[in-house]
Coordinates of C-alpha atoms and ligand atoms in Angstrom, one line a residue:
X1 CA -74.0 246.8 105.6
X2 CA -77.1 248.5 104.2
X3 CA -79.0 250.4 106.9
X4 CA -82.2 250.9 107.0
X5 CA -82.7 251.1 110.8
X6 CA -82.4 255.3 111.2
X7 CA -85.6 255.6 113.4
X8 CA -83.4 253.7 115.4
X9 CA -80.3 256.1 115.0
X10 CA -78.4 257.9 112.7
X11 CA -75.1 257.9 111.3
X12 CA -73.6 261.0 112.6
X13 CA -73.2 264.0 110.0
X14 CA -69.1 264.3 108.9
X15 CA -69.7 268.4 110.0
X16 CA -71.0 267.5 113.5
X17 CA -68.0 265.1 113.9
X18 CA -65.5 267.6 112.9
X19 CA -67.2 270.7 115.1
X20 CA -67.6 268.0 117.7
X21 CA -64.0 267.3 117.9
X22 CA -62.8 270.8 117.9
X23 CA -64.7 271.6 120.4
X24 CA -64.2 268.8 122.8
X25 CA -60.7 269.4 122.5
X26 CA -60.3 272.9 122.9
X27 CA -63.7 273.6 125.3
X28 CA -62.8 271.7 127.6
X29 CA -63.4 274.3 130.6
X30 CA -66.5 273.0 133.0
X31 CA -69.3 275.4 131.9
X32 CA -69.7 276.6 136.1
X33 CA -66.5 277.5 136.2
X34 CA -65.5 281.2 137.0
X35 CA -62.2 281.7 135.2
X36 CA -61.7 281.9 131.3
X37 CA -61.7 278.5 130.3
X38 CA -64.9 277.7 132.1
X39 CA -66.6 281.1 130.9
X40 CA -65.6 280.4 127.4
X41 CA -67.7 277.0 127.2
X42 CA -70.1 278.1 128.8
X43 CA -70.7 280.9 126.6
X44 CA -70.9 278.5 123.0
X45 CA -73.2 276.4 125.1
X46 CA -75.8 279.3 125.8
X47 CA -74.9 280.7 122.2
X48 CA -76.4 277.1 121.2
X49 CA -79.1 277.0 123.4
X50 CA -80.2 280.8 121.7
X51 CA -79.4 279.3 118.3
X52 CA -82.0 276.2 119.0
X53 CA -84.4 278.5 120.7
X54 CA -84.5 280.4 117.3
X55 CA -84.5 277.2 115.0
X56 CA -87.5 276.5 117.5
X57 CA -89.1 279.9 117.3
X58 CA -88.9 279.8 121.3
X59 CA -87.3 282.0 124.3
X60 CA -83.4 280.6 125.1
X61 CA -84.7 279.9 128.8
X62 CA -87.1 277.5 127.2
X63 CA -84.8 275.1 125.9
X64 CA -83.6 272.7 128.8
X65 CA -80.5 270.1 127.1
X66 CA -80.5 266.9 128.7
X67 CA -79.1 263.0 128.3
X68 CA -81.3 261.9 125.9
X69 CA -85.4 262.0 124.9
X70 CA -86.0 259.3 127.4
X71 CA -84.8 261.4 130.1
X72 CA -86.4 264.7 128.5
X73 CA -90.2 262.6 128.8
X74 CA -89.6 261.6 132.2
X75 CA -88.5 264.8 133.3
X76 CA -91.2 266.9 131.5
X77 CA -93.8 264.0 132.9
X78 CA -92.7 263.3 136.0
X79 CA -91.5 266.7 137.1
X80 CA -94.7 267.6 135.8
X81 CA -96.9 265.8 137.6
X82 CA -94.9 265.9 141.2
X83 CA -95.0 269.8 140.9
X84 CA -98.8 270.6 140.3
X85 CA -100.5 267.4 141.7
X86 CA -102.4 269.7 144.0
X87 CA -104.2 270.4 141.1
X88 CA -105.6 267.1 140.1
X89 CA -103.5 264.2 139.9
X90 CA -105.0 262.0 136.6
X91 CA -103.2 262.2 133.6
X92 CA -103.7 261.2 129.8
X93 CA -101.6 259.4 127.5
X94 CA -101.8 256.6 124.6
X95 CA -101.0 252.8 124.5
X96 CA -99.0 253.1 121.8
X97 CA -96.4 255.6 123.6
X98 CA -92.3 255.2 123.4
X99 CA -91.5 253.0 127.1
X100 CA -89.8 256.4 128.3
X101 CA -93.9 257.6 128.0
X102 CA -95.4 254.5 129.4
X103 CA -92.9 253.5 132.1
X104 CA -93.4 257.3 133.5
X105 CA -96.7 257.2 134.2
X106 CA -96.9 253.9 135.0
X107 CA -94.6 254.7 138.1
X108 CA -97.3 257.8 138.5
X109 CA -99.6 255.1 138.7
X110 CA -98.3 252.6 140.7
X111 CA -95.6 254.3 142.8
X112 CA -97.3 257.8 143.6
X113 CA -101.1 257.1 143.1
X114 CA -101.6 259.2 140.0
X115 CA -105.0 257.9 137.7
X116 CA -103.7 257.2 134.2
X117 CA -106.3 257.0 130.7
X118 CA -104.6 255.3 127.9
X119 CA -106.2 256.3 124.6
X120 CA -107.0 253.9 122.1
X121 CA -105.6 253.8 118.4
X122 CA -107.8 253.0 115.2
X123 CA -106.7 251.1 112.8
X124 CA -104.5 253.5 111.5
X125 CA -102.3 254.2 114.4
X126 CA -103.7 257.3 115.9
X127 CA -105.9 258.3 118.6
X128 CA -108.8 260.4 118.0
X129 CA -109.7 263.6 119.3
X130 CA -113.3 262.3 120.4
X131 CA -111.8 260.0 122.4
X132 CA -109.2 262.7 124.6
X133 CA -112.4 264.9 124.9
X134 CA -114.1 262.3 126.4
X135 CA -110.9 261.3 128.7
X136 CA -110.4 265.1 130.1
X137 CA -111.4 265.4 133.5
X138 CA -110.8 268.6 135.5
X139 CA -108.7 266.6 137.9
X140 CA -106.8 266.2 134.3
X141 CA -103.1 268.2 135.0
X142 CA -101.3 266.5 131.9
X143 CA -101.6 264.9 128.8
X144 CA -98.3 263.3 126.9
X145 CA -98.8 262.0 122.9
X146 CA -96.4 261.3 120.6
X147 CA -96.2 263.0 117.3
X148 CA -95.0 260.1 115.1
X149 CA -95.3 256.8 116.4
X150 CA -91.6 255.1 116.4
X151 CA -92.7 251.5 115.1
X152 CA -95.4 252.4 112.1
X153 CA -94.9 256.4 111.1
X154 CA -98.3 257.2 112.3
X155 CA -99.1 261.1 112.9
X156 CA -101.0 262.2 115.9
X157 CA -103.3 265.3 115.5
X158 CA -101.5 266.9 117.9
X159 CA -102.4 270.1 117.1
X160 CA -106.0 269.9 117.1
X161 CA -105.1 267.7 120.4
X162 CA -103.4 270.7 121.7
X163 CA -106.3 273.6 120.5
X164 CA -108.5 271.7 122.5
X165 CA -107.3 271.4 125.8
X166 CA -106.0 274.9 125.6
X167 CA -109.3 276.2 125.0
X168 CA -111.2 273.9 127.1
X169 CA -109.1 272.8 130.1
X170 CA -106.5 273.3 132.8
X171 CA -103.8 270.5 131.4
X172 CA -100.8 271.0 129.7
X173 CA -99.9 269.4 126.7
X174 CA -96.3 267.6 126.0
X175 CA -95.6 266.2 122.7
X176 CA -92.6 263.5 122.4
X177 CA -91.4 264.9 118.7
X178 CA -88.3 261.7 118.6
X179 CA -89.7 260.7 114.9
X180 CA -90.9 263.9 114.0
X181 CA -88.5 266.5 114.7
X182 CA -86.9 267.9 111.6
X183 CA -88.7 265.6 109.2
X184 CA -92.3 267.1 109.3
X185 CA -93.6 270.6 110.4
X186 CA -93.8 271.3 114.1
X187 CA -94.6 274.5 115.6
X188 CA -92.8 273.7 119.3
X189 CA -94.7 277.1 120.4
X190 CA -98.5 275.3 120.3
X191 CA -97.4 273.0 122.8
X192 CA -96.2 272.9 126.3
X193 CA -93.2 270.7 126.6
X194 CA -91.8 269.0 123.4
X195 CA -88.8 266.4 123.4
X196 CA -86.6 265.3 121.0
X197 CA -83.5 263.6 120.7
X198 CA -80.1 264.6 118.6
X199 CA -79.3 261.0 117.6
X200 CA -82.1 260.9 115.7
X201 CA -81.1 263.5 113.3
X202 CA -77.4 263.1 112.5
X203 CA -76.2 264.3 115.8
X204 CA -74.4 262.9 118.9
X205 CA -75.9 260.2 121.1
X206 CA -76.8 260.8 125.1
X207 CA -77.8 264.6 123.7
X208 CA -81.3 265.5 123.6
X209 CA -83.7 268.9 124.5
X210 CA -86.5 269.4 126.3
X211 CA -88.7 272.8 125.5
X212 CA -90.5 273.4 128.0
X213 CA -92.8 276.7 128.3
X214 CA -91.0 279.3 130.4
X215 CA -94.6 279.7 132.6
X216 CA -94.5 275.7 133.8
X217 CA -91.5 274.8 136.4
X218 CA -91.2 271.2 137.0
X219 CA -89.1 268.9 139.5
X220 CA -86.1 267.9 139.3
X221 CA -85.1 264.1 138.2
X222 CA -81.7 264.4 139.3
X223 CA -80.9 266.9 142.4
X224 CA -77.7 269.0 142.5
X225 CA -76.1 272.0 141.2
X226 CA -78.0 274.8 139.0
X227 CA -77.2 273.2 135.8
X228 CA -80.1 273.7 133.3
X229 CA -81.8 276.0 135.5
X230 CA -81.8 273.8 138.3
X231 CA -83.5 271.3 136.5
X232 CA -81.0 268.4 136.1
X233 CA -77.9 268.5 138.7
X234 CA -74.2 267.6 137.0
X235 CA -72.0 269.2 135.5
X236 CA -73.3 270.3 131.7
X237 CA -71.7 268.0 129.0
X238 CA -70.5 271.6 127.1
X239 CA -69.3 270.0 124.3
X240 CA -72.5 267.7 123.2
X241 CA -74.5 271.2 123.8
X242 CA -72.9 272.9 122.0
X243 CA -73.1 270.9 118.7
X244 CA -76.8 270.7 119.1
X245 CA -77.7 273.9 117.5
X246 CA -76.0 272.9 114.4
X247 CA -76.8 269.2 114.6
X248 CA -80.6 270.6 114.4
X249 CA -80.2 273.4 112.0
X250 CA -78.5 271.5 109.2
X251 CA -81.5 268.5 109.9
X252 CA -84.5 271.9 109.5
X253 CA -82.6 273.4 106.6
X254 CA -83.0 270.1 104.6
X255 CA -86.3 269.4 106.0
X256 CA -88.4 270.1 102.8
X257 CA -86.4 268.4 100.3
X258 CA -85.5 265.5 101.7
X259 CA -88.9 264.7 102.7
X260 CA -90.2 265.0 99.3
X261 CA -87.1 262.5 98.6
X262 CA -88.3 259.9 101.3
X263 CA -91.7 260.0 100.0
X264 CA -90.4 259.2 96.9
X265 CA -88.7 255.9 98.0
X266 CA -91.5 255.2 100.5
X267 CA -93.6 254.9 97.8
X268 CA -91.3 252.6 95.6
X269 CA -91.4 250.2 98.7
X270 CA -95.1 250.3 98.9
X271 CA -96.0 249.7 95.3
X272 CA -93.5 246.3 95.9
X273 CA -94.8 245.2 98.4
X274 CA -98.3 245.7 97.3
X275 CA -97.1 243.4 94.0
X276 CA -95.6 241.3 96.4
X277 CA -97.4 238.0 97.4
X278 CA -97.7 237.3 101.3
X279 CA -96.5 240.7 102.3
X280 CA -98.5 243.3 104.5
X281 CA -98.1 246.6 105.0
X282 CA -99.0 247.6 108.1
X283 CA -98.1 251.9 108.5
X284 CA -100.9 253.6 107.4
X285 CA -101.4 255.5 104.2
X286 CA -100.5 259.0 106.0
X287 CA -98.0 257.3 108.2
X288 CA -94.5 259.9 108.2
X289 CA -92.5 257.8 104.7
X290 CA -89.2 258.3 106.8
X291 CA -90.9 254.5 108.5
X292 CA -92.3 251.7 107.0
X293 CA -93.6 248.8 108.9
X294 CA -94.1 245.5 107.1
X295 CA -95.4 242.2 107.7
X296 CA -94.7 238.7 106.2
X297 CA -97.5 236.3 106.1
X298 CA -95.1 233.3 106.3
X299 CA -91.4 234.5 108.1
X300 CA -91.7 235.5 111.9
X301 CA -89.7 238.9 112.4
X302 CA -86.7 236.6 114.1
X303 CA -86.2 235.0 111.1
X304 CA -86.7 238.0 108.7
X305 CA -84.1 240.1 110.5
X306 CA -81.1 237.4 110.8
X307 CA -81.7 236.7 106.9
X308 CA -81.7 240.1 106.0
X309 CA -78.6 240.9 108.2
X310 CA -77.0 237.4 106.5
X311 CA -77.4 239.3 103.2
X312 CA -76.3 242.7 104.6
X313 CA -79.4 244.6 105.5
X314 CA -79.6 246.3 109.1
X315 CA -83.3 246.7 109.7
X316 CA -85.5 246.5 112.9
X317 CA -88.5 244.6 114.3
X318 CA -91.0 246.6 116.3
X319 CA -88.8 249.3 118.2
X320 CA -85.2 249.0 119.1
X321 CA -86.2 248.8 122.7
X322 CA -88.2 245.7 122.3
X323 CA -86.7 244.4 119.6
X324 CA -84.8 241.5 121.6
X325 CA -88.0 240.0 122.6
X326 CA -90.5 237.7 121.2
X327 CA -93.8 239.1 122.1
X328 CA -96.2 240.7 120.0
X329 CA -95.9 244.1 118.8
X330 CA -98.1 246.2 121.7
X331 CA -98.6 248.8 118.9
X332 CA -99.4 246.4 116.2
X333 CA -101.8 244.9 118.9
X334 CA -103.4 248.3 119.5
X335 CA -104.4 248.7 115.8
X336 CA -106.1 245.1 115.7
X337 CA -104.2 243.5 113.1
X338 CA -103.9 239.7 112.8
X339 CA -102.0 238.2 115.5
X340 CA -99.3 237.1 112.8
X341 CA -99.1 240.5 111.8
X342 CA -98.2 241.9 115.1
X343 CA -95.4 238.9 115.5
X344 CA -94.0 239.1 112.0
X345 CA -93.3 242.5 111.6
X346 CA -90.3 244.7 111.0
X347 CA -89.4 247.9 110.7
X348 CA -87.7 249.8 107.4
X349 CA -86.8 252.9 107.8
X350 CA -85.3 255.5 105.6
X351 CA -82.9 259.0 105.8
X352 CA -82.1 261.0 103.1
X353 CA -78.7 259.3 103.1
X354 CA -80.7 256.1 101.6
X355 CA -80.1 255.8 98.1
X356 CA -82.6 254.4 95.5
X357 CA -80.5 251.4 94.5
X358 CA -80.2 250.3 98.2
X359 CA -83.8 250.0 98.4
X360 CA -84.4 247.7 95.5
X361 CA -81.6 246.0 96.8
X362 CA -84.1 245.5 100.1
X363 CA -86.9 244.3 97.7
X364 CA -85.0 242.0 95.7
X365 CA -83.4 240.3 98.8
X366 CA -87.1 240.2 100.4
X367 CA -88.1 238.1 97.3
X368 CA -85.4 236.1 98.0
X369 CA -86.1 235.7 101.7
X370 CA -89.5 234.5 100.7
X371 CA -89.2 232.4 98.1
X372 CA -86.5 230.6 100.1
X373 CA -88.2 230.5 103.4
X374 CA -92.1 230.0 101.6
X375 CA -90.4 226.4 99.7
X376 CA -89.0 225.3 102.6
Ligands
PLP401 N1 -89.6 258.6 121.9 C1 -89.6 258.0 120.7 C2 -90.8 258.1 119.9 C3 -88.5 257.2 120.2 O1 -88.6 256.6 119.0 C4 -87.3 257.1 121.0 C5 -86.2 256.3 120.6 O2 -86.3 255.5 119.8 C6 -87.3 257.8 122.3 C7 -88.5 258.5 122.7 C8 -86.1 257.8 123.2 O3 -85.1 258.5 122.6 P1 -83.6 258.4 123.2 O4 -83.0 257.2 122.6 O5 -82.9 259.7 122.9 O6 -83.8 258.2 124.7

């Protein structure tokens, strides 16, 4: 099979499978326990939450390891939000937001009488800065955007987002970096909480952080022991901690280059596909290259995906969440492209791993797809 679906997840890195084993086998020691073999894990777990803390240019207490990002955005949105509600109790996000965004506030919303904005998008994908001045409120306590949207590439201005409520409100910032981290810049520091998850970058799945500033304290999601500094009850999965660090170093220490390599065979797609009859592109121009959305005039996404996994491509429609169902993209929808746009899409995207010769492979068998499915 020929992947092409890492926004999705990633293979996991030979090293990090190798470290991973060794440690599971010989760290086996619960991290709260008092003797030796407890002390020991514990120990390589905080050594790799000071190791992450300085990839991140944060302090150690700053890093909070949990299950995975969807549980790091509901913990930094909803423990948000149930600890300072005295202060105001609306809060800003975008339509275009991962589910583990939109079904947190929604429950805000509907649950716990919290007042929710949605930004818009433009065309391109991204909200606007205009538009989140004119949203902020000073009953405002927290605003949640995504740095790279997970179904087109698109890039936030986050940091301008960020400048501005600093300088000009009482609300916090979080920033869900899932697509971003370790493939573009990000300076965790600017920001309040920032999540992102280790199976997105080579690592384990159910492994994830959440840095969170060490001035904001936030509710518990799950009640019990003083795991994570009280923050998540349980007993700490040592072992997925504690290949973290190097899960995210090796991902920042190739950062550079193999962006430059993406962008390269981002841009051999798009030059197809823009010689290619019938075929839309639908990320925009400055969309992160690690995804490419694309659109067939003719073949619903359905149909696109079972041919291209007949020939031996693994690709997506939309995000792997929704990807089972037939509606609409919400995303797609957002921008305001053609309805058959929003239903026909599908989702390529691309690692370093990807070699050149598996993505003309993708082109020619696209051509194929088309011209068989365009005579029928
Ligand atoms: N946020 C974004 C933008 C994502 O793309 C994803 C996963 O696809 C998540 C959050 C959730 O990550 P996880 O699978 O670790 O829960």
């Amino acid at each position: 099979m020929i992947y092409f679906d890492y926004a999705s997840t990633t293979p996991v890195r030979k090293q990090i499978i190798d470290t991973y084993i060794k440690v599971l086998s010989s760290y086996y020691g619960n991290s709260d326990s008092m003797h030796e073999v407890g002390r020991t894990a514990n120990k390589l777990m905080e050594q790799s939450r000071e190791q992450i803390a300085q990839l991140l240019k944060v302090d150690k207490d700053e890093v909070i390891f949990t299950s995975c990002a969807s549980e790091a955005n509901n913990l930094a949105i909803k423990g948000y939000a149930w600890k300072y509600q005295h202060r105001g109790k609306h809060i800003i996000t975008s339509r275009v937001e991962h589910s583990s965004v939109l079904k947190s506030v929604e429950q805000l919303k509907d649950v716990f009488g919290f007042d929710v904005t949605y930004l818009p998008v433009n065309e391109d994908g991204v909200i606007s800065l205009d538009d989140l001045k004119q949203a902020l409120r000073p009953d405002t306590i927290l605003v949640s955007l995504m740095m790279v949207n997970n179904e087109t590439g698109a890039c936030n201005p986050i940091e301008e987002c960020a400048n501005y409520i600093k300088a000009n409100s009482r609300a916090v910032i979080h920033v869900d970096a899932v697509q971003g981290m370790g493939k573009l810049p990000l300076t965790c520091a600017l920001y309040d909480m920032v999540s992102f998850s280790a199976h997105k970058i080579y690592g384990l799945k159910g492994s994830a952080v959440l840095y969170k500033k060490k001035n904001i304290e936030l509710v518990s999601l799950i009640s019990g022991g003083q795991q994570e500094m009280g923050l998540r009850g349980g007993t700490s999965n040592a072992p997925q901690n504690i290949v973290l660090a190097k899960t995210l170093r090796l991902m920042l220490e190739e950062q550079e280059l193999s962006f430059a390599y993406v962008s390269s065979l981002n841009q051999i797609l798009r030059n197809a596909f823009a010689s290619m009859d019938g075929w839309y592109v639908n990320s925009p121009k400055q969309a992160s290259p690690y995804i490419l959305n694309v659109s067939c005039a003719y073949i619903g996404s359905e149909i696109l995906l079972n041919a291209l996994n007949t020939r031996g491509f693994a690709v997506s429609a939309k995000s792997t969440c929704s990807s089972k169902s037939k509606v609409q993209s919400h995303v797609l929808k957002e921008m305001g492209l053609e309805e058959f746009r929003t239903t026909n899409a599908i989702r390529i995207s691309l690692s370093s791993m990807t070699t050149k010769q598996e993505v003309y492979a993708l082109i020619e068998a696209l051509k194929e797809i088309y011209h068989e499915y365009r005579t029928k």
